[in-house]
Amino acid sequence: VTIEVWEKARGPGGRMSTNRQEFNDATVRADMGAQYLSLDSADKACAEVADMLVKEGACSAVPASVLSNTPERPSGESWKHLVGASGGVNDALKVLLGSAEVEPHYEKRVASLDAQQGQWRARPFDGSPGMFDAVVIAVPGSGVGGDNLNKIRGSWENMISAEQNKQLQAVEHDHRWSFALYLPLDCSAKCEAFFGPSAVEKVVDDGTMHMLCYQSRKVAQATNTEPAGALVVIAHTTLAWAKRNARASGRDERLLKEISERVASVLGLPGLISRLMMGSKVITWKQSHVTSPIPLNAAVGPCMLLSTQPPLLLAGDYFTESNFGGCLRSGFGAADLLAKVLKGECPPAILEAAASGDRDSGGKGTKRQGEGNKGKAGGDAGKGYSSRGKGDKGGYNSRPSDSNWQQGGWEEQKGGGGKSGNQGGKRW
């Protein structure tokens, strides 16, 4: 069995992406999305993954007592929170990919997916197409931002039934920004005073900044080393602030100035923050936490089966909840269901539902008009398209996102950061 993973970014990450910058011959890392990997150990599969990540040395457990009580973070005795043992949460994803013995292909984003002679032909924006016996797509179902199902074209769209399309279009996410600010090491006294003796993050909720995270302390605790090169703190904005600036780009210097000055005020840093900052990273999470997931189908599980011949499934946290455990549950659910389909052991009710989707081939039925899917940073480019079937008129004009600003200039990241890239594609 050969499994390929196509990911649009330069490495594994998605909403568990980690930024790296070099200062004074030292590599400094900043977790730009999820600060910790939260999963429910009451779920057997999640507990096994947590134990494996700790055993492999990729992660270490963090007591809930040092974490902030935020609405997004689940709590309870059975919940575990893991930190990257080397300073970045995306290390865990590298270990998972390695243990699965997959062939990852980075900076490879799916442009179209078409059924051909009992297989799926996946065409990337750059590079050669591939033929696969089965495909699992793990991108957001709908919404704004550079990645969602509406950005992938092809005959696969006709596999989506009207009811499935309704469910996919009903998924909702909130919107946040995150700002990593790299500061001189002599700012440590101000950071220590604000965060106290042991906290690694602190809720602010002042209308602009929701939470400030002390990445350097988190890394120091995980690695038993002192910060080197630079200190880094990460500011996560409030939902209200993100909504006010929904049309702005991550490269807007006004907004970086606003947030960095707010961080300087909270920490009590002297002088102009623009002169203190050694570097920064900005990510606009157009699709952050899932607020309205797809209701669980008890027969199918936390995923969606679109076709059995050839097999095509959808998976993602929009079938569960926005945390690492939610991602795992959907991924395991899709893998289990795919195995049943390939072995001919899929329950008739599920097969009938998928066949119903094939017959009811109204497709996504969303007619695109005008220019759409414009993009930088690895985004789509070109005119819009018209899919088969009836549907609402409209279209998405994607905005530049996930750009990396550093003092001295902007650095575009081709296909980097942001939402989880077009992952999927399994060849047997």
Short mmCIF file of C-alpha atoms in Angstrom, two decimals:
data_model
loop_
_atom_site.label_atom_id
_atom_site.label_comp_id
_atom_site.label_asym_id
_atom_site.label_seq_id
_atom_site.Cartn_x
_atom_site.Cartn_y
_atom_site.Cartn_z
CA VAL A 1 0.00 0.00 0.00
CA THR A 2 1.38 3.40 -1.00
CA ILE A 3 -0.08 6.54 0.55
CA GLU A 4 0.69 10.01 -0.76
CA VAL A 5 -0.09 13.25 1.05
CA TRP A 6 -0.32 16.44 -0.99
CA GLU A 7 0.11 19.59 1.10
CA LYS A 8 0.15 23.12 -0.29
CA ALA A 9 2.48 24.48 2.40
CA ARG A 10 6.24 24.07 2.65
CA GLY A 11 5.80 21.60 5.49
CA PRO A 12 3.16 20.02 7.72
CA GLY A 13 1.23 22.42 9.88
CA GLY A 14 -2.07 23.96 8.88
CA ARG A 15 -3.55 25.47 12.01
CA MET A 16 -0.68 23.84 13.89
CA SER A 17 1.93 25.76 11.89
CA THR A 18 5.20 26.89 13.44
CA ASN A 19 7.19 29.87 12.21
CA ARG A 20 11.00 29.79 12.34
CA GLN A 21 13.36 32.74 12.20
CA GLU A 22 17.10 33.05 12.75
CA PHE A 23 18.56 35.58 15.19
CA ASN A 24 22.15 35.74 16.36
CA ASP A 25 22.92 32.23 15.08
CA ALA A 26 19.93 30.77 16.92
CA THR A 27 16.66 29.36 15.52
CA VAL A 28 13.62 30.85 17.25
CA ARG A 29 10.20 29.23 16.77
CA ALA A 30 6.67 30.52 17.19
CA ASP A 31 3.46 28.46 17.17
CA MET A 32 1.12 30.59 15.06
CA GLY A 33 -2.10 28.65 15.50
CA ALA A 34 -2.75 25.99 18.10
CA GLN A 35 -0.49 26.58 21.07
CA TYR A 36 -0.99 23.05 22.37
CA LEU A 37 -2.36 19.77 21.06
CA SER A 38 -5.52 19.07 23.03
CA LEU A 39 -7.09 15.63 22.91
CA ASP A 40 -9.44 13.55 25.01
CA SER A 41 -7.70 10.52 26.48
CA ALA A 42 -11.12 8.93 27.02
CA ASP A 43 -11.02 8.24 23.28
CA LYS A 44 -8.84 5.16 22.81
CA ALA A 45 -7.31 6.23 19.50
CA CYS A 46 -6.53 9.73 20.80
CA ALA A 47 -4.95 8.28 23.93
CA GLU A 48 -2.74 5.98 21.84
CA VAL A 49 -1.57 8.88 19.67
CA ALA A 50 -0.81 11.01 22.73
CA ASP A 51 1.22 8.21 24.32
CA MET A 52 3.10 7.59 21.06
CA LEU A 53 4.00 11.28 20.63
CA VAL A 54 5.33 11.48 24.18
CA LYS A 55 7.21 8.19 23.86
CA GLU A 56 8.82 9.33 20.59
CA GLY A 57 9.97 12.52 22.27
CA ALA A 58 7.99 14.78 19.93
CA CYS A 59 5.75 16.13 22.69
CA SER A 60 5.51 16.47 26.43
CA ALA A 61 2.42 16.90 28.56
CA VAL A 62 1.57 20.27 30.08
CA PRO A 63 -0.53 20.57 33.25
CA ALA A 64 -3.79 22.40 32.67
CA SER A 65 -3.04 24.58 35.68
CA VAL A 66 -0.48 26.65 33.74
CA LEU A 67 -2.83 27.21 30.79
CA SER A 68 -5.42 29.94 30.38
CA ASN A 69 -9.09 29.15 30.61
CA THR A 70 -10.35 30.06 27.14
CA PRO A 71 -13.68 29.11 25.52
CA GLU A 72 -11.84 27.37 22.68
CA ARG A 73 -9.78 25.02 24.83
CA PRO A 74 -11.58 21.93 26.17
CA SER A 75 -11.13 21.06 29.81
CA GLY A 76 -11.74 18.12 32.09
CA GLU A 77 -9.79 15.36 33.76
CA SER A 78 -9.59 13.22 30.64
CA TRP A 79 -8.18 15.98 28.43
CA LYS A 80 -4.46 16.07 27.72
CA HIS A 81 -2.55 19.08 26.42
CA LEU A 82 0.75 18.46 24.64
CA VAL A 83 3.54 20.87 23.73
CA GLY A 84 6.20 20.34 21.09
CA ALA A 85 9.23 18.99 22.96
CA SER A 86 11.57 20.88 20.64
CA GLY A 87 9.56 24.08 20.68
CA GLY A 88 6.97 23.67 17.93
CA VAL A 89 3.67 21.77 17.82
CA ASN A 90 4.12 20.87 14.15
CA ASP A 91 6.85 18.42 15.19
CA ALA A 92 4.03 16.09 16.17
CA LEU A 93 2.70 16.08 12.61
CA LYS A 94 6.12 15.13 11.26
CA VAL A 95 6.23 12.16 13.62
CA LEU A 96 2.73 11.04 12.60
CA LEU A 97 3.57 11.24 8.90
CA GLY A 98 6.77 9.29 9.50
CA SER A 99 5.05 6.57 11.52
CA ALA A 100 2.43 6.16 8.78
CA GLU A 101 5.21 5.68 6.20
CA VAL A 102 3.52 8.02 3.75
CA GLU A 103 5.08 9.95 0.87
CA PRO A 104 4.51 13.64 1.61
CA HIS A 105 4.62 16.13 -1.25
CA TYR A 106 4.87 19.74 -0.08
CA GLU A 107 4.01 22.85 -2.06
CA LYS A 108 1.66 20.64 -4.06
CA ARG A 109 -1.91 21.90 -4.08
CA VAL A 110 -4.83 20.13 -5.74
CA ALA A 111 -6.41 22.11 -8.58
CA SER A 112 -8.81 19.49 -9.94
CA LEU A 113 -10.03 15.96 -9.28
CA ASP A 114 -11.66 13.86 -12.02
CA ALA A 115 -12.86 10.26 -12.16
CA GLN A 116 -11.16 8.37 -14.99
CA GLN A 117 -11.48 4.65 -15.67
CA GLY A 118 -12.16 3.65 -12.09
CA GLN A 119 -9.50 5.91 -10.57
CA TRP A 120 -9.10 9.54 -9.53
CA ARG A 121 -6.90 11.83 -11.58
CA ALA A 122 -5.58 14.55 -9.27
CA ARG A 123 -4.02 17.56 -10.99
CA PRO A 124 -1.91 19.98 -8.93
CA PHE A 125 -1.47 23.66 -9.76
CA ASP A 126 2.21 22.93 -10.34
CA GLY A 127 3.67 19.62 -11.33
CA SER A 128 2.48 16.38 -12.86
CA PRO A 129 -0.94 14.82 -12.12
CA GLY A 130 -1.33 11.55 -10.28
CA MET A 131 -3.72 8.60 -10.56
CA PHE A 132 -5.16 7.21 -7.31
CA ASP A 133 -7.45 4.34 -6.40
CA ALA A 134 -8.96 6.29 -3.49
CA VAL A 135 -8.81 9.86 -2.22
CA VAL A 136 -9.49 11.54 1.12
CA ILE A 137 -9.81 15.34 0.97
CA ALA A 138 -9.02 17.20 4.19
CA VAL A 139 -9.72 20.88 3.57
CA PRO A 140 -12.46 23.15 4.99
CA GLY A 141 -15.89 22.60 3.53
CA SER A 142 -16.72 26.18 2.59
CA GLY A 143 -16.19 29.79 3.56
CA VAL A 144 -13.68 32.55 2.97
CA GLY A 145 -9.97 32.06 2.77
CA GLY A 146 -7.56 30.46 0.38
CA ASP A 147 -8.52 26.82 0.93
CA ASN A 148 -11.86 25.08 0.80
CA LEU A 149 -13.70 22.55 -1.32
CA ASN A 150 -14.95 25.24 -3.69
CA LYS A 151 -11.37 25.78 -4.87
CA ILE A 152 -11.02 22.21 -6.19
CA ARG A 153 -12.62 21.70 -9.58
CA GLY A 154 -13.51 18.62 -11.57
CA SER A 155 -16.08 15.87 -11.98
CA TRP A 156 -15.83 14.97 -8.29
CA GLU A 157 -18.25 17.84 -7.61
CA ASN A 158 -21.06 15.83 -9.18
CA MET A 159 -20.66 13.21 -6.46
CA ILE A 160 -22.01 15.62 -3.85
CA SER A 161 -25.72 15.20 -3.18
CA ALA A 162 -28.00 18.15 -2.52
CA GLU A 163 -28.20 17.23 1.18
CA GLN A 164 -24.44 16.85 1.49
CA ASN A 165 -23.94 20.20 -0.23
CA LYS A 166 -26.38 21.80 2.19
CA GLN A 167 -24.44 20.43 5.14
CA LEU A 168 -21.09 21.54 3.73
CA GLN A 169 -22.28 25.06 3.01
CA ALA A 170 -23.73 25.39 6.53
CA VAL A 171 -20.35 24.92 8.25
CA GLU A 172 -19.21 28.09 10.00
CA HIS A 173 -15.84 29.20 11.36
CA ASP A 174 -14.79 32.17 13.42
CA HIS A 175 -11.96 34.44 12.34
CA ARG A 176 -8.82 35.46 14.21
CA TRP A 177 -5.39 36.86 13.52
CA SER A 178 -2.14 35.91 15.21
CA PHE A 179 0.96 38.10 15.50
CA ALA A 180 4.36 36.75 16.53
CA LEU A 181 6.69 39.48 17.77
CA TYR A 182 10.40 38.70 18.10
CA LEU A 183 12.02 40.85 20.79
CA PRO A 184 15.52 41.36 22.23
CA LEU A 185 16.50 39.09 25.11
CA ASP A 186 16.74 42.05 27.47
CA CYS A 187 12.92 42.33 27.35
CA SER A 188 12.71 39.22 29.53
CA ALA A 189 12.23 41.14 32.79
CA LYS A 190 9.09 42.86 31.45
CA CYS A 191 7.75 39.53 30.16
CA GLU A 192 8.44 37.79 33.47
CA ALA A 193 6.64 40.55 35.36
CA PHE A 194 3.55 40.31 33.15
CA PHE A 195 3.24 36.52 32.98
CA GLY A 196 4.29 35.82 36.54
CA PRO A 197 6.47 32.97 37.75
CA SER A 198 5.05 30.07 35.73
CA ALA A 199 2.27 31.05 33.27
CA VAL A 200 2.90 30.54 29.57
CA GLU A 201 -0.12 32.52 28.37
CA LYS A 202 -2.52 35.11 29.68
CA VAL A 203 -6.01 36.18 28.62
CA VAL A 204 -6.23 39.93 27.96
CA ASP A 205 -9.62 40.44 26.23
CA ASP A 206 -9.32 44.21 25.88
CA GLY A 207 -11.33 44.40 22.65
CA THR A 208 -8.20 44.03 20.53
CA MET A 209 -6.12 41.21 21.96
CA HIS A 210 -7.72 38.05 23.25
CA MET A 211 -4.63 36.28 24.56
CA LEU A 212 -0.88 36.80 24.77
CA CYS A 213 1.35 33.72 24.72
CA TYR A 214 4.89 33.57 26.08
CA GLN A 215 6.40 31.22 23.51
CA SER A 216 9.95 31.59 24.83
CA ARG A 217 8.97 30.34 28.28
CA LYS A 218 6.96 27.50 26.78
CA VAL A 219 9.97 26.39 24.74
CA ALA A 220 12.33 26.80 27.69
CA GLN A 221 10.11 24.61 29.87
CA ALA A 222 9.76 21.97 27.15
CA THR A 223 13.46 21.83 26.24
CA ASN A 224 15.08 22.70 29.59
CA THR A 225 17.13 25.39 27.87
CA GLU A 226 17.37 29.14 28.19
CA PRO A 227 16.03 31.38 25.39
CA ALA A 228 18.62 32.23 22.75
CA GLY A 229 18.67 34.64 19.85
CA ALA A 230 15.43 36.44 20.68
CA LEU A 231 12.32 36.31 22.83
CA VAL A 232 8.99 35.73 21.12
CA VAL A 233 5.43 36.42 22.22
CA ILE A 234 2.31 35.65 20.18
CA ALA A 235 -0.78 37.84 20.28
CA HIS A 236 -4.12 36.32 19.29
CA THR A 237 -6.76 38.92 18.44
CA THR A 238 -10.34 39.02 19.63
CA LEU A 239 -13.12 37.92 17.32
CA ALA A 240 -14.49 41.45 17.30
CA TRP A 241 -11.17 42.91 16.16
CA ALA A 242 -10.83 40.30 13.42
CA LYS A 243 -14.37 41.04 12.24
CA ARG A 244 -13.62 44.77 12.05
CA ASN A 245 -10.60 44.04 9.90
CA ALA A 246 -12.04 41.16 7.88
CA ARG A 247 -11.28 42.85 4.56
CA ALA A 248 -7.70 43.70 5.47
CA SER A 249 -4.61 41.81 4.40
CA GLY A 250 -2.00 40.27 6.65
CA ARG A 251 0.51 42.60 5.05
CA ASP A 252 -1.27 45.74 6.32
CA GLU A 253 1.42 47.56 8.30
CA ARG A 254 -1.20 49.64 10.14
CA LEU A 255 -2.54 46.55 11.83
CA LEU A 256 0.88 45.21 12.73
CA LYS A 257 1.63 48.60 14.25
CA GLU A 258 -1.65 48.58 16.20
CA ILE A 259 -1.16 45.12 17.67
CA SER A 260 2.55 45.51 18.39
CA GLU A 261 1.92 48.80 20.21
CA ARG A 262 -0.84 47.13 22.21
CA VAL A 263 1.54 44.32 23.19
CA ALA A 264 4.19 46.85 24.18
CA SER A 265 1.67 48.67 26.36
CA VAL A 266 0.51 45.46 28.08
CA LEU A 267 4.08 44.33 28.74
CA GLY A 268 5.25 47.79 29.74
CA LEU A 269 8.05 47.87 27.17
CA PRO A 270 9.87 51.20 26.94
CA GLY A 271 10.34 53.22 23.77
CA LEU A 272 8.99 52.50 20.30
CA ILE A 273 8.09 48.87 19.72
CA SER A 274 8.95 49.26 16.04
CA ARG A 275 12.57 49.84 17.06
CA LEU A 276 12.59 46.99 19.55
CA MET A 277 11.14 44.33 17.24
CA MET A 278 13.71 42.13 15.58
CA GLY A 279 11.10 40.49 13.38
CA SER A 280 7.46 39.43 13.18
CA LYS A 281 5.07 37.01 11.57
CA VAL A 282 1.39 37.62 10.81
CA ILE A 283 -1.26 35.04 9.93
CA THR A 284 -4.85 35.89 9.11
CA TRP A 285 -6.87 32.84 10.09
CA LYS A 286 -9.89 33.36 7.83
CA GLN A 287 -11.18 29.98 8.99
CA SER A 288 -10.12 29.48 12.58
CA HIS A 289 -12.31 27.55 15.02
CA VAL A 290 -15.35 25.66 13.76
CA THR A 291 -18.44 27.16 15.36
CA SER A 292 -21.07 25.14 13.47
CA PRO A 293 -19.80 21.65 12.53
CA ILE A 294 -21.65 19.11 10.42
CA PRO A 295 -23.95 17.02 12.66
CA LEU A 296 -22.60 13.54 13.30
CA ASN A 297 -24.02 10.81 11.10
CA ALA A 298 -23.92 7.79 13.40
CA ALA A 299 -23.86 5.34 10.49
CA VAL A 300 -21.04 7.03 8.57
CA GLY A 301 -19.00 8.52 11.41
CA PRO A 302 -17.15 11.86 11.62
CA CYS A 303 -16.52 12.12 7.86
CA MET A 304 -18.45 12.09 4.59
CA LEU A 305 -18.52 9.43 1.87
CA LEU A 306 -19.08 10.96 -1.56
CA SER A 307 -18.30 8.01 -3.81
CA THR A 308 -17.49 4.32 -3.56
CA GLN A 309 -16.44 3.76 -7.19
CA PRO A 310 -13.78 5.09 -7.00
CA PRO A 311 -13.77 5.86 -3.27
CA LEU A 312 -13.80 9.52 -2.27
CA LEU A 313 -14.21 10.80 1.29
CA LEU A 314 -14.09 14.13 3.11
CA ALA A 315 -12.53 14.54 6.55
CA GLY A 316 -11.65 17.41 8.84
CA ASP A 317 -12.39 19.08 12.15
CA TYR A 318 -15.59 20.53 10.68
CA PHE A 319 -17.09 17.07 11.29
CA THR A 320 -16.08 17.15 14.96
CA GLU A 321 -14.50 20.08 16.81
CA SER A 322 -11.52 22.41 16.41
CA ASN A 323 -8.79 20.73 18.39
CA PHE A 324 -6.18 18.09 17.71
CA GLY A 325 -8.43 15.35 19.07
CA GLY A 326 -11.22 16.43 16.73
CA CYS A 327 -8.87 16.19 13.76
CA LEU A 328 -7.72 12.73 14.84
CA ARG A 329 -11.26 11.42 15.29
CA SER A 330 -12.29 12.51 11.81
CA GLY A 331 -9.10 11.15 10.26
CA PHE A 332 -9.46 7.78 11.95
CA GLY A 333 -13.14 7.69 11.04
CA ALA A 334 -12.40 8.33 7.36
CA ALA A 335 -9.62 5.72 7.33
CA ASP A 336 -11.83 3.07 8.95
CA LEU A 337 -14.68 3.75 6.52
CA LEU A 338 -12.35 3.72 3.51
CA ALA A 339 -10.94 0.36 4.60
CA LYS A 340 -14.46 -1.07 4.73
CA VAL A 341 -15.24 0.25 1.26
CA LEU A 342 -12.06 -1.23 -0.22
CA LYS A 343 -12.68 -4.59 1.47
CA GLY A 344 -16.31 -4.68 0.39
CA GLU A 345 -17.46 -4.61 4.01
CA CYS A 346 -19.25 -1.27 3.96
CA PRO A 347 -22.80 -1.47 5.40
CA PRO A 348 -25.53 -1.31 2.72
CA ALA A 349 -27.12 1.79 4.26
CA ILE A 350 -23.91 3.74 3.79
CA LEU A 351 -23.46 2.47 0.23
CA GLU A 352 -27.01 3.45 -0.62
CA ALA A 353 -26.44 6.93 0.76
CA ALA A 354 -23.32 7.35 -1.38
CA ALA A 355 -25.11 5.97 -4.46
CA SER A 356 -27.93 8.42 -3.80
CA GLY A 357 -25.38 11.19 -3.89
CA ASP A 358 -24.11 9.97 -7.27
CA ARG A 359 -27.60 9.93 -8.77
CA ASP A 360 -28.55 13.25 -7.28
CA SER A 361 -25.71 14.86 -9.17
CA GLY A 362 -26.67 18.45 -8.84
CA GLY A 363 -23.11 18.84 -7.68
CA LYS A 364 -22.12 21.70 -5.49
CA GLY A 365 -24.34 23.69 -7.79
CA THR A 366 -22.71 27.00 -7.06
CA LYS A 367 -22.26 29.10 -10.17
CA ARG A 368 -19.15 31.20 -10.13
CA GLN A 369 -19.14 34.46 -12.02
CA GLY A 370 -16.46 36.94 -12.86
CA GLU A 371 -12.93 36.74 -11.65
CA GLY A 372 -12.43 34.47 -8.71
CA ASN A 373 -9.83 32.62 -6.76
CA LYS A 374 -7.19 35.25 -7.23
CA GLY A 375 -4.31 34.62 -4.98
CA LYS A 376 -0.85 35.24 -3.80
CA ALA A 377 1.12 33.17 -1.37
CA GLY A 378 0.30 29.99 -3.21
CA GLY A 379 -3.33 30.84 -3.86
CA ASP A 380 -5.37 30.09 -6.95
CA ALA A 381 -5.15 32.27 -10.02
CA GLY A 382 -7.44 32.67 -13.00
CA LYS A 383 -11.03 33.21 -13.98
CA GLY A 384 -13.98 31.76 -12.18
CA TYR A 385 -15.77 28.66 -13.39
CA SER A 386 -19.27 27.30 -13.67
CA SER A 387 -20.12 23.97 -12.11
CA ARG A 388 -23.01 21.80 -13.18
CA GLY A 389 -26.38 22.03 -11.58
CA LYS A 390 -28.46 24.76 -10.09
CA GLY A 391 -27.37 26.95 -7.28
CA ASP A 392 -26.88 30.40 -5.92
CA LYS A 393 -24.95 32.87 -7.97
CA GLY A 394 -21.85 34.20 -6.41
CA GLY A 395 -18.19 33.57 -6.18
CA TYR A 396 -15.23 33.96 -3.93
CA ASN A 397 -12.66 36.66 -4.43
CA SER A 398 -9.89 35.39 -2.24
CA ARG A 399 -7.57 37.88 -0.67
CA PRO A 400 -3.84 37.66 -0.13
CA SER A 401 -3.29 35.82 3.10
CA ASP A 402 -0.70 34.21 5.27
CA SER A 403 2.06 36.60 4.27
CA ASN A 404 5.15 36.95 6.36
CA TRP A 405 6.25 40.49 7.27
CA GLN A 406 9.67 41.12 8.69
CA GLN A 407 11.41 44.36 9.36
CA GLY A 408 13.13 45.27 6.15
CA GLY A 409 10.42 43.90 3.86
CA TRP A 410 7.66 41.43 3.14
CA GLU A 411 8.42 37.82 2.52
CA GLU A 412 5.74 35.96 0.57
CA GLN A 413 5.34 32.35 1.55
CA LYS A 414 4.29 30.31 -1.42
CA GLY A 415 1.49 28.11 -0.21
CA GLY A 416 2.62 28.53 3.37
CA GLY A 417 0.78 28.81 6.64
CA GLY A 418 -2.91 29.37 7.02
CA LYS A 419 -5.44 26.67 6.76
CA SER A 420 -4.61 23.02 6.25
CA GLY A 421 -3.58 22.55 2.66
CA ASN A 422 -5.11 20.22 0.13
CA GLN A 423 -4.24 17.00 1.83
CA GLY A 424 -5.33 13.69 0.47
CA GLY A 425 -4.62 11.31 -2.31
CA LYS A 426 -4.03 7.70 -1.44
CA ARG A 427 -2.70 5.17 -3.93
CA TRP A 428 -3.01 1.42 -3.47
#
